């Protein structure tokens, strides 16, 4: 099978953004999953920050993974990927200058697009983990990302949380990021179609939604009509892998005297030790997760 260049994959992603359809991402977390997703005909994949944290650190999604660790994983995927994939680059691993470094590294890794969010990460002393930076700082990060890219085909997608601000503030933020030059807007926390319509009617760039399977947004044709081109419903493939690993190793140990009904979510909670991290945060940071 002839390999597709990173630049060609980026052009394919831009073509997807320009097409009036809405597609769902495949969760790709290693070279094998990327090859499987491409073979099954997925148009786009995504390397989630939370998934990378689980796979590399077995840690919860508390902004613990470093840029170099995330880039290493993205590079492994980019080496074999035959579908464009998006990197969830969190907050760019710091301020606007760190964002420039993040873009440089992920571009070399072979990603087709990356999201930079305006969440205040890592959570600051006495602050909630859903707090956002100022819109002015968010604009600076978008402009820094655009300045740092070398391949103009690489898509820079600005991400915000539409669920923690009043709708007029969400509209103001997303319009500001569009004006700053973002190639697309990614939102998490959109409640339903009415909420989406209020925001989308003010934007002209393609939209990307992180829905986590929200049934109130389960209509791809309607999403497409509102400018949504990419949907991230979740990372079911990786969580299925966790469950399969547990069940396989349990069977290998011949633990057949009782049946484990632990779900993938419960297993993840068990083995990432979130209570310990929350306790440390409360003791050392006074952060209430």
mmCIF file of C-alpha atoms in Angstrom:
data_model
loop_
_atom_site.group_PDB
_atom_site.id
_atom_site.type_symbol
_atom_site.label_atom_id
_atom_site.label_comp_id
_atom_site.label_asym_id
_atom_site.label_seq_id
_atom_site.Cartn_x
_atom_site.Cartn_y
_atom_site.Cartn_z
ATOM 1 C CA UNK A 1 0.000 0.000 0.000
ATOM 2 C CA UNK A 2 1.549 3.362 -1.015
ATOM 3 C CA UNK A 3 2.120 5.723 1.891
ATOM 4 C CA UNK A 4 0.397 9.085 2.051
ATOM 5 C CA UNK A 5 2.554 12.051 3.012
ATOM 6 C CA UNK A 6 1.780 14.154 6.055
ATOM 7 C CA UNK A 7 1.117 17.155 3.842
ATOM 8 C CA UNK A 8 -1.334 15.158 1.716
ATOM 9 C CA UNK A 9 -3.138 13.950 4.850
ATOM 10 C CA UNK A 10 -3.415 17.560 5.989
ATOM 11 C CA UNK A 11 -4.923 18.525 2.650
ATOM 12 C CA UNK A 12 -7.372 15.646 3.027
ATOM 13 C CA UNK A 13 -8.373 17.013 6.415
ATOM 14 C CA UNK A 14 -8.898 20.497 5.008
ATOM 15 C CA UNK A 15 -11.010 19.002 2.236
ATOM 16 C CA UNK A 16 -13.075 17.298 4.917
ATOM 17 C CA UNK A 17 -13.612 20.616 6.699
ATOM 18 C CA UNK A 18 -14.805 22.118 3.424
ATOM 19 C CA UNK A 19 -17.285 19.315 2.712
ATOM 20 C CA UNK A 20 -20.863 19.790 3.977
ATOM 21 C CA UNK A 21 -20.929 16.549 5.966
ATOM 22 C CA UNK A 22 -20.309 15.643 9.610
ATOM 23 C CA UNK A 23 -18.072 12.685 10.476
ATOM 24 C CA UNK A 24 -17.144 10.982 13.730
ATOM 25 C CA UNK A 25 -13.527 10.552 14.757
ATOM 26 C CA UNK A 26 -11.823 7.261 15.489
ATOM 27 C CA UNK A 27 -9.910 7.216 18.754
ATOM 28 C CA UNK A 28 -6.333 6.410 17.722
ATOM 29 C CA UNK A 29 -3.800 5.895 20.477
ATOM 30 C CA UNK A 30 -0.987 3.857 18.913
ATOM 31 C CA UNK A 31 0.187 2.757 15.455
ATOM 32 C CA UNK A 32 -2.010 -0.362 15.406
ATOM 33 C CA UNK A 33 -5.211 1.549 16.197
ATOM 34 C CA UNK A 34 -4.346 4.113 13.513
ATOM 35 C CA UNK A 35 -3.914 1.392 10.893
ATOM 36 C CA UNK A 36 -7.153 -0.288 11.940
ATOM 37 C CA UNK A 37 -9.081 3.001 11.767
ATOM 38 C CA UNK A 38 -7.776 3.753 8.275
ATOM 39 C CA UNK A 39 -8.541 0.232 7.064
ATOM 40 C CA UNK A 40 -12.104 0.506 8.376
ATOM 41 C CA UNK A 41 -12.628 3.681 6.381
ATOM 42 C CA UNK A 42 -12.622 6.346 9.080
ATOM 43 C CA UNK A 43 -12.101 9.790 7.594
ATOM 44 C CA UNK A 44 -10.208 11.162 10.606
ATOM 45 C CA UNK A 45 -8.707 10.034 13.903
ATOM 46 C CA UNK A 46 -7.906 11.785 17.148
ATOM 47 C CA UNK A 47 -5.239 11.302 19.793
ATOM 48 C CA UNK A 48 -6.963 12.447 22.970
ATOM 49 C CA UNK A 49 -5.016 14.083 25.762
ATOM 50 C CA UNK A 50 -6.885 12.023 28.336
ATOM 51 C CA UNK A 51 -6.127 8.809 26.451
ATOM 52 C CA UNK A 52 -2.442 9.687 26.137
ATOM 53 C CA UNK A 53 -2.335 10.339 29.886
ATOM 54 C CA UNK A 54 -3.894 6.940 30.540
ATOM 55 C CA UNK A 55 -1.638 5.079 28.151
ATOM 56 C CA UNK A 56 1.647 6.773 29.021
ATOM 57 C CA UNK A 57 1.158 7.431 32.739
ATOM 58 C CA UNK A 58 -1.871 5.382 33.856
ATOM 59 C CA UNK A 59 -2.922 8.703 35.368
ATOM 60 C CA UNK A 60 -6.225 10.606 35.295
ATOM 61 C CA UNK A 61 -6.720 13.573 33.000
ATOM 62 C CA UNK A 62 -5.257 16.182 35.368
ATOM 63 C CA UNK A 63 -2.782 17.762 32.885
ATOM 64 C CA UNK A 64 0.086 15.608 34.147
ATOM 65 C CA UNK A 65 1.481 14.442 30.819
ATOM 66 C CA UNK A 66 4.325 16.520 29.391
ATOM 67 C CA UNK A 67 4.713 17.839 25.861
ATOM 68 C CA UNK A 68 7.604 15.478 25.084
ATOM 69 C CA UNK A 69 5.618 12.435 26.251
ATOM 70 C CA UNK A 70 2.603 13.453 24.179
ATOM 71 C CA UNK A 71 4.739 14.196 21.105
ATOM 72 C CA UNK A 72 6.424 10.785 21.373
ATOM 73 C CA UNK A 73 3.050 9.083 21.185
ATOM 74 C CA UNK A 74 1.893 11.317 18.318
ATOM 75 C CA UNK A 75 5.133 10.565 16.439
ATOM 76 C CA UNK A 76 4.568 6.818 16.704
ATOM 77 C CA UNK A 77 1.109 7.271 15.202
ATOM 78 C CA UNK A 78 2.276 9.753 12.568
ATOM 79 C CA UNK A 79 4.929 7.309 11.381
ATOM 80 C CA UNK A 80 2.299 4.879 10.071
ATOM 81 C CA UNK A 81 -0.967 6.840 9.851
ATOM 82 C CA UNK A 82 -2.829 6.627 6.555
ATOM 83 C CA UNK A 83 -5.673 8.830 7.766
ATOM 84 C CA UNK A 84 -5.428 12.421 9.010
ATOM 85 C CA UNK A 85 -5.419 12.619 12.771
ATOM 86 C CA UNK A 86 -6.047 15.434 15.212
ATOM 87 C CA UNK A 87 -3.896 15.963 18.285
ATOM 88 C CA UNK A 88 -5.668 17.155 21.418
ATOM 89 C CA UNK A 89 -2.897 19.505 22.514
ATOM 90 C CA UNK A 90 -4.697 20.655 25.663
ATOM 91 C CA UNK A 91 -3.643 24.223 26.536
ATOM 92 C CA UNK A 92 -0.476 24.043 24.456
ATOM 93 C CA UNK A 93 1.487 23.005 27.550
ATOM 94 C CA UNK A 94 1.870 26.524 28.846
ATOM 95 C CA UNK A 95 1.640 30.092 27.632
ATOM 96 C CA UNK A 96 1.671 31.388 24.055
ATOM 97 C CA UNK A 97 5.396 30.719 23.687
ATOM 98 C CA UNK A 98 4.870 27.138 24.840
ATOM 99 C CA UNK A 99 2.073 26.893 22.269
ATOM 100 C CA UNK A 100 4.574 27.767 19.540
ATOM 101 C CA UNK A 101 6.852 24.950 20.699
ATOM 102 C CA UNK A 102 3.867 22.583 20.838
ATOM 103 C CA UNK A 103 2.901 23.370 17.251
ATOM 104 C CA UNK A 104 6.474 22.921 16.026
ATOM 105 C CA UNK A 105 6.801 19.519 17.681
ATOM 106 C CA UNK A 106 3.387 18.168 16.685
ATOM 107 C CA UNK A 107 3.791 19.348 13.100
ATOM 108 C CA UNK A 108 6.993 17.316 12.861
ATOM 109 C CA UNK A 109 5.149 14.377 14.427
ATOM 110 C CA UNK A 110 2.787 14.331 11.453
ATOM 111 C CA UNK A 111 -0.551 15.476 12.839
ATOM 112 C CA UNK A 112 -3.071 16.928 10.402
ATOM 113 C CA UNK A 113 -4.601 19.287 12.947
ATOM 114 C CA UNK A 114 -4.360 20.186 16.591
ATOM 115 C CA UNK A 115 -6.676 21.766 19.115
ATOM 116 C CA UNK A 116 -5.517 24.432 21.557
ATOM 117 C CA UNK A 117 -7.960 25.096 24.376
ATOM 118 C CA UNK A 118 -8.443 28.112 26.612
ATOM 119 C CA UNK A 119 -8.785 26.151 29.838
ATOM 120 C CA UNK A 120 -6.563 27.306 32.699
ATOM 121 C CA UNK A 121 -4.301 24.259 32.861
ATOM 122 C CA UNK A 122 -2.903 22.862 34.984
ATOM 123 C CA UNK A 123 -5.452 23.927 37.603
ATOM 124 C CA UNK A 124 -4.063 26.768 39.682
ATOM 125 C CA UNK A 125 -4.019 27.055 43.475
ATOM 126 C CA UNK A 126 -7.552 27.548 44.720
ATOM 127 C CA UNK A 127 -9.055 27.446 41.211
ATOM 128 C CA UNK A 128 -11.403 24.978 39.537
ATOM 129 C CA UNK A 129 -10.110 22.751 36.739
ATOM 130 C CA UNK A 130 -12.769 24.189 34.387
ATOM 131 C CA UNK A 131 -11.690 27.816 34.739
ATOM 132 C CA UNK A 132 -10.787 29.567 31.487
ATOM 133 C CA UNK A 133 -8.029 31.999 30.665
ATOM 134 C CA UNK A 134 -8.998 35.462 29.428
ATOM 135 C CA UNK A 135 -10.175 35.750 25.855
ATOM 136 C CA UNK A 136 -7.206 38.054 25.179
ATOM 137 C CA UNK A 137 -4.772 35.328 26.270
ATOM 138 C CA UNK A 138 -6.709 32.827 24.180
ATOM 139 C CA UNK A 139 -6.369 35.051 21.123
ATOM 140 C CA UNK A 140 -2.637 35.281 21.768
ATOM 141 C CA UNK A 141 -2.375 31.494 21.805
ATOM 142 C CA UNK A 142 -4.225 31.176 18.502
ATOM 143 C CA UNK A 143 -2.002 33.766 16.834
ATOM 144 C CA UNK A 144 1.124 32.152 18.289
ATOM 145 C CA UNK A 145 0.065 28.760 16.935
ATOM 146 C CA UNK A 146 -0.490 30.203 13.466
ATOM 147 C CA UNK A 147 2.882 31.911 13.554
ATOM 148 C CA UNK A 148 4.665 28.701 14.566
ATOM 149 C CA UNK A 149 3.364 26.358 11.870
ATOM 150 C CA UNK A 150 5.526 25.786 8.815
ATOM 151 C CA UNK A 151 3.157 23.749 6.652
ATOM 152 C CA UNK A 152 0.167 26.006 5.888
ATOM 153 C CA UNK A 153 -1.959 22.867 5.430
ATOM 154 C CA UNK A 154 -1.741 22.138 9.170
ATOM 155 C CA UNK A 155 -5.057 23.123 10.764
ATOM 156 C CA UNK A 156 -5.100 25.086 14.020
ATOM 157 C CA UNK A 157 -8.384 24.600 15.871
ATOM 158 C CA UNK A 158 -9.254 26.797 18.850
ATOM 159 C CA UNK A 159 -11.162 24.980 21.580
ATOM 160 C CA UNK A 160 -13.347 26.349 24.364
ATOM 161 C CA UNK A 161 -15.828 25.046 26.928
ATOM 162 C CA UNK A 162 -19.332 26.190 25.990
ATOM 163 C CA UNK A 163 -20.758 24.693 29.148
ATOM 164 C CA UNK A 164 -19.108 26.947 31.735
ATOM 165 C CA UNK A 165 -19.946 30.394 30.338
ATOM 166 C CA UNK A 166 -23.159 32.229 29.460
ATOM 167 C CA UNK A 167 -23.963 31.800 25.782
ATOM 168 C CA UNK A 168 -23.201 35.469 24.873
ATOM 169 C CA UNK A 169 -19.703 35.011 26.318
ATOM 170 C CA UNK A 170 -19.208 31.788 24.359
ATOM 171 C CA UNK A 171 -20.254 33.599 21.181
ATOM 172 C CA UNK A 172 -17.838 36.441 21.900
ATOM 173 C CA UNK A 173 -14.964 34.030 22.516
ATOM 174 C CA UNK A 174 -15.522 31.875 19.471
ATOM 175 C CA UNK A 175 -15.942 34.916 17.220
ATOM 176 C CA UNK A 176 -12.694 36.331 18.605
ATOM 177 C CA UNK A 177 -10.829 33.095 17.881
ATOM 178 C CA UNK A 178 -12.264 33.001 14.365
ATOM 179 C CA UNK A 179 -11.161 36.589 13.799
ATOM 180 C CA UNK A 180 -7.684 35.708 15.106
ATOM 181 C CA UNK A 181 -7.363 33.233 12.236
ATOM 182 C CA UNK A 182 -8.280 29.832 13.695
ATOM 183 C CA UNK A 183 -9.033 27.281 10.980
ATOM 184 C CA UNK A 184 -11.884 25.878 13.046
ATOM 185 C CA UNK A 185 -13.580 26.078 16.421
ATOM 186 C CA UNK A 186 -13.867 23.101 18.767
ATOM 187 C CA UNK A 187 -16.380 23.146 21.601
ATOM 188 C CA UNK A 188 -17.085 20.902 24.552
ATOM 189 C CA UNK A 189 -20.112 21.367 26.776
ATOM 190 C CA UNK A 190 -22.692 22.183 24.102
ATOM 191 C CA UNK A 191 -25.981 21.086 25.673
ATOM 192 C CA UNK A 192 -28.354 20.583 22.739
ATOM 193 C CA UNK A 193 -29.221 21.813 19.270
ATOM 194 C CA UNK A 194 -30.784 25.040 20.526
ATOM 195 C CA UNK A 195 -27.560 25.866 22.355
ATOM 196 C CA UNK A 196 -25.497 24.968 19.283
ATOM 197 C CA UNK A 197 -27.655 27.043 16.938
ATOM 198 C CA UNK A 198 -27.217 30.168 19.063
ATOM 199 C CA UNK A 199 -23.445 29.843 18.825
ATOM 200 C CA UNK A 200 -23.064 28.516 15.288
ATOM 201 C CA UNK A 201 -25.113 31.240 13.597
ATOM 202 C CA UNK A 202 -22.376 33.724 14.537
ATOM 203 C CA UNK A 203 -19.519 31.721 12.993
ATOM 204 C CA UNK A 204 -18.346 30.913 9.491
ATOM 205 C CA UNK A 205 -15.418 28.567 10.196
ATOM 206 C CA UNK A 206 -15.926 24.784 10.440
ATOM 207 C CA UNK A 207 -16.934 23.448 13.834
ATOM 208 C CA UNK A 208 -15.783 20.454 15.840
ATOM 209 C CA UNK A 209 -17.810 19.139 18.784
ATOM 210 C CA UNK A 210 -16.734 16.961 21.677
ATOM 211 C CA UNK A 211 -20.093 15.435 22.600
ATOM 212 C CA UNK A 212 -19.157 12.323 24.604
ATOM 213 C CA UNK A 213 -22.171 10.708 22.968
ATOM 214 C CA UNK A 214 -24.684 13.332 24.136
ATOM 215 C CA UNK A 215 -28.035 12.028 22.795
ATOM 216 C CA UNK A 216 -29.264 15.630 22.464
ATOM 217 C CA UNK A 217 -26.757 16.089 19.632
ATOM 218 C CA UNK A 218 -27.222 12.767 17.867
ATOM 219 C CA UNK A 219 -28.189 13.841 14.349
ATOM 220 C CA UNK A 220 -25.295 14.062 11.919
ATOM 221 C CA UNK A 221 -27.307 15.714 9.145
ATOM 222 C CA UNK A 222 -28.555 18.457 11.448
ATOM 223 C CA UNK A 223 -25.056 18.934 12.846
ATOM 224 C CA UNK A 224 -23.696 19.255 9.319
ATOM 225 C CA UNK A 225 -26.305 21.879 8.466
ATOM 226 C CA UNK A 226 -25.003 23.968 11.386
ATOM 227 C CA UNK A 227 -21.404 23.815 10.197
ATOM 228 C CA UNK A 228 -20.214 20.916 12.364
ATOM 229 C CA UNK A 229 -17.719 18.819 10.428
ATOM 230 C CA UNK A 230 -16.076 16.736 13.164
ATOM 231 C CA UNK A 231 -17.628 15.006 16.181
ATOM 232 C CA UNK A 232 -15.675 13.370 18.992
ATOM 233 C CA UNK A 233 -18.149 11.038 20.653
ATOM 234 C CA UNK A 234 -15.552 9.587 23.006
ATOM 235 C CA UNK A 235 -12.669 7.130 23.143
ATOM 236 C CA UNK A 236 -14.516 3.845 23.297
ATOM 237 C CA UNK A 237 -11.825 1.874 21.472
ATOM 238 C CA UNK A 238 -9.215 2.591 24.118
ATOM 239 C CA UNK A 239 -11.538 1.823 27.010
ATOM 240 C CA UNK A 240 -12.540 -1.404 25.309
ATOM 241 C CA UNK A 241 -8.829 -2.261 25.162
ATOM 242 C CA UNK A 242 -8.533 -1.691 28.919
ATOM 243 C CA UNK A 243 -11.477 -4.013 29.541
ATOM 244 C CA UNK A 244 -10.097 -6.659 27.179
ATOM 245 C CA UNK A 245 -6.685 -6.523 28.839
ATOM 246 C CA UNK A 246 -8.204 -6.981 32.292
ATOM 247 C CA UNK A 247 -10.414 -9.863 31.196
ATOM 248 C CA UNK A 248 -7.579 -11.581 29.306
ATOM 249 C CA UNK A 249 -5.134 -11.365 32.206
ATOM 250 C CA UNK A 250 -7.808 -12.450 34.648
ATOM 251 C CA UNK A 251 -8.500 -15.520 32.535
ATOM 252 C CA UNK A 252 -4.774 -16.227 32.261
ATOM 253 C CA UNK A 253 -4.582 -16.307 36.057
ATOM 254 C CA UNK A 254 -7.506 -18.733 35.965
ATOM 255 C CA UNK A 255 -9.612 -16.538 38.213
ATOM 256 C CA UNK A 256 -12.762 -18.340 37.247
ATOM 257 C CA UNK A 257 -14.201 -18.867 40.719
ATOM 258 C CA UNK A 258 -15.996 -15.552 40.518
ATOM 259 C CA UNK A 259 -17.103 -13.247 37.749
ATOM 260 C CA UNK A 260 -15.880 -9.691 37.459
ATOM 261 C CA UNK A 261 -18.513 -7.247 36.309
ATOM 262 C CA UNK A 262 -16.252 -4.204 36.394
ATOM 263 C CA UNK A 263 -16.860 -1.912 33.433
ATOM 264 C CA UNK A 264 -14.075 -0.189 31.517
ATOM 265 C CA UNK A 265 -14.916 3.040 33.347
ATOM 266 C CA UNK A 266 -14.711 1.306 36.732
ATOM 267 C CA UNK A 267 -11.421 -0.340 35.799
ATOM 268 C CA UNK A 268 -9.977 2.980 34.709
ATOM 269 C CA UNK A 269 -11.076 4.559 37.977
ATOM 270 C CA UNK A 270 -9.528 1.689 39.935
ATOM 271 C CA UNK A 271 -6.126 1.753 38.288
ATOM 272 C CA UNK A 272 -5.513 5.478 37.751
ATOM 273 C CA UNK A 273 -5.791 6.240 41.494
ATOM 274 C CA UNK A 274 -7.848 9.438 41.096
ATOM 275 C CA UNK A 275 -8.609 9.661 44.821
ATOM 276 C CA UNK A 276 -4.898 9.964 45.536
ATOM 277 C CA UNK A 277 -4.496 12.785 43.041
ATOM 278 C CA UNK A 278 -7.528 14.617 44.404
ATOM 279 C CA UNK A 279 -6.201 14.221 47.956
ATOM 280 C CA UNK A 280 -2.809 15.597 46.904
ATOM 281 C CA UNK A 281 -4.488 18.488 45.136
ATOM 282 C CA UNK A 282 -6.538 19.304 48.215
ATOM 283 C CA UNK A 283 -3.482 19.047 50.461
ATOM 284 C CA UNK A 284 -0.997 20.913 48.307
ATOM 285 C CA UNK A 285 -3.122 23.097 46.005
ATOM 286 C CA UNK A 286 -6.464 23.556 47.730
ATOM 287 C CA UNK A 287 -8.132 22.579 44.449
ATOM 288 C CA UNK A 288 -11.540 20.939 44.722
ATOM 289 C CA UNK A 289 -11.948 18.678 41.702
#
